[in-house]
């Protein structure tokens, strides 16, 4: 899923602050640095989490983590390649003649991970 310009700016800010300090900025720090309201910060963080760019622990301060989307994409690619090899006759598959449906699903998964 693509990011809006503001979401990308917040994600970049988070990456810089986490790299600099070793932990995520507080909402107040984001408000002061980015010049937006607490409600706007909360909305953008919720959208970043929904889109899979960050992970947060509920009710825990400074718990924002950046999700390594490249690692996830690599794991998805490896899994799908293994499944494709099995579907192409290099192994047995437990789903019988649902091969075409499964390959279509694999393509959807790969698209979501990109």
PDB file of C-alpha atoms in Angstrom, residues 15-92:
ATOM      1  CA  UNK A  15      13.088   6.354  11.326  1.00  0.00           C
ATOM      2  CA  UNK A  16      15.428   9.272  12.043  1.00  0.00           C
ATOM      3  CA  UNK A  17      14.366   9.654  15.675  1.00  0.00           C
ATOM      4  CA  UNK A  18      14.510   5.923  16.407  1.00  0.00           C
ATOM      5  CA  UNK A  19      17.978   5.701  14.809  1.00  0.00           C
ATOM      6  CA  UNK A  20      19.164   8.776  16.718  1.00  0.00           C
ATOM      7  CA  UNK A  21      17.730   7.944  20.150  1.00  0.00           C
ATOM      8  CA  UNK A  22      17.187   4.196  20.110  1.00  0.00           C
ATOM      9  CA  UNK A  23      13.477   4.636  20.846  1.00  0.00           C
ATOM     10  CA  UNK A  24      10.427   6.243  19.273  1.00  0.00           C
ATOM     11  CA  UNK A  25       9.462   9.867  19.881  1.00  0.00           C
ATOM     12  CA  UNK A  26       6.491  10.685  22.079  1.00  0.00           C
ATOM     13  CA  UNK A  27       3.294  12.102  20.624  1.00  0.00           C
ATOM     14  CA  UNK A  28       4.226  15.503  22.088  1.00  0.00           C
ATOM     15  CA  UNK A  29       7.630  15.400  20.396  1.00  0.00           C
ATOM     16  CA  UNK A  30       5.967  14.547  17.079  1.00  0.00           C
ATOM     17  CA  UNK A  31       3.458  17.381  17.526  1.00  0.00           C
ATOM     18  CA  UNK A  32       6.240  19.910  18.226  1.00  0.00           C
ATOM     19  CA  UNK A  33       8.587  18.683  15.495  1.00  0.00           C
ATOM     20  CA  UNK A  34       6.018  18.157  12.746  1.00  0.00           C
ATOM     21  CA  UNK A  35       3.704  21.053  13.569  1.00  0.00           C
ATOM     22  CA  UNK A  36       0.542  18.959  13.620  1.00  0.00           C
ATOM     23  CA  UNK A  37      -2.059  18.123  16.268  1.00  0.00           C
ATOM     24  CA  UNK A  38      -2.117  15.076  18.535  1.00  0.00           C
ATOM     25  CA  UNK A  39      -5.231  13.856  16.721  1.00  0.00           C
ATOM     26  CA  UNK A  40      -3.441  14.102  13.376  1.00  0.00           C
ATOM     27  CA  UNK A  41      -0.426  12.211  14.752  1.00  0.00           C
ATOM     28  CA  UNK A  42      -2.728   9.488  16.075  1.00  0.00           C
ATOM     29  CA  UNK A  43      -4.563   9.215  12.759  1.00  0.00           C
ATOM     30  CA  UNK A  44      -1.370   8.958  10.710  1.00  0.00           C
ATOM     31  CA  UNK A  45       0.160   6.391  13.085  1.00  0.00           C
ATOM     32  CA  UNK A  46      -3.008   4.313  12.902  1.00  0.00           C
ATOM     33  CA  UNK A  47      -2.852   4.397   9.091  1.00  0.00           C
ATOM     34  CA  UNK A  48       0.876   3.540   9.058  1.00  0.00           C
ATOM     35  CA  UNK A  49       0.169   0.577  11.315  1.00  0.00           C
ATOM     36  CA  UNK A  50      -2.804  -0.560   9.205  1.00  0.00           C
ATOM     37  CA  UNK A  51      -0.636  -0.382   6.082  1.00  0.00           C
ATOM     38  CA  UNK A  52       2.083  -2.459   7.766  1.00  0.00           C
ATOM     39  CA  UNK A  53       4.843   0.155   8.032  1.00  0.00           C
ATOM     40  CA  UNK A  54       4.946   0.316  11.828  1.00  0.00           C
ATOM     41  CA  UNK A  55       4.013  -1.843  14.802  1.00  0.00           C
ATOM     42  CA  UNK A  56       2.898  -0.544  18.213  1.00  0.00           C
ATOM     43  CA  UNK A  57       2.164  -2.001  21.616  1.00  0.00           C
ATOM     44  CA  UNK A  58      -1.089  -0.691  23.017  1.00  0.00           C
ATOM     45  CA  UNK A  59      -0.874   1.415  26.170  1.00  0.00           C
ATOM     46  CA  UNK A  60       2.944   1.462  26.123  1.00  0.00           C
ATOM     47  CA  UNK A  61       4.803   4.725  25.635  1.00  0.00           C
ATOM     48  CA  UNK A  62       7.363   5.017  22.831  1.00  0.00           C
ATOM     49  CA  UNK A  63       6.585   1.515  21.560  1.00  0.00           C
ATOM     50  CA  UNK A  64       6.526   2.324  17.833  1.00  0.00           C
ATOM     51  CA  UNK A  65       8.715  -0.007  15.768  1.00  0.00           C
ATOM     52  CA  UNK A  66       9.477   0.320  12.083  1.00  0.00           C
ATOM     53  CA  UNK A  67       8.525  -2.860  10.201  1.00  0.00           C
ATOM     54  CA  UNK A  68      11.269  -4.134   7.905  1.00  0.00           C
ATOM     55  CA  UNK A  69       9.144  -4.442   4.784  1.00  0.00           C
ATOM     56  CA  UNK A  70      12.124  -5.641   2.720  1.00  0.00           C
ATOM     57  CA  UNK A  71      12.584  -8.632   5.037  1.00  0.00           C
ATOM     58  CA  UNK A  72       8.862  -9.400   4.875  1.00  0.00           C
ATOM     59  CA  UNK A  73       8.875  -9.094   1.079  1.00  0.00           C
ATOM     60  CA  UNK A  74      11.897 -11.426   0.880  1.00  0.00           C
ATOM     61  CA  UNK A  75      10.219 -14.019   3.133  1.00  0.00           C
ATOM     62  CA  UNK A  76       7.018 -13.840   1.093  1.00  0.00           C
ATOM     63  CA  UNK A  77       8.974 -14.245  -2.149  1.00  0.00           C
ATOM     64  CA  UNK A  78      10.844 -17.279  -0.796  1.00  0.00           C
ATOM     65  CA  UNK A  79       7.624 -18.895   0.432  1.00  0.00           C
ATOM     66  CA  UNK A  80       5.799 -18.280  -2.831  1.00  0.00           C
ATOM     67  CA  UNK A  81       8.741 -19.582  -4.866  1.00  0.00           C
ATOM     68  CA  UNK A  82       8.732 -22.780  -2.788  1.00  0.00           C
ATOM     69  CA  UNK A  83       4.986 -23.181  -3.331  1.00  0.00           C
ATOM     70  CA  UNK A  84       5.338 -22.555  -7.061  1.00  0.00           C
ATOM     71  CA  UNK A  85       8.068 -25.218  -7.303  1.00  0.00           C
ATOM     72  CA  UNK A  86       5.797 -27.685  -5.544  1.00  0.00           C
ATOM     73  CA  UNK A  87       2.894 -26.758  -7.843  1.00  0.00           C
ATOM     74  CA  UNK A  88       5.090 -27.209 -10.899  1.00  0.00           C
ATOM     75  CA  UNK A  89       5.782 -30.837 -10.114  1.00  0.00           C
ATOM     76  CA  UNK A  90       8.891 -30.646  -7.942  1.00  0.00           C
ATOM     77  CA  UNK A  91       6.911 -31.958  -4.973  1.00  0.00           C
ATOM     78  CA  UNK A  92       3.491 -32.967  -3.807  1.00  0.00           C
TER      79      UNK A  92
END
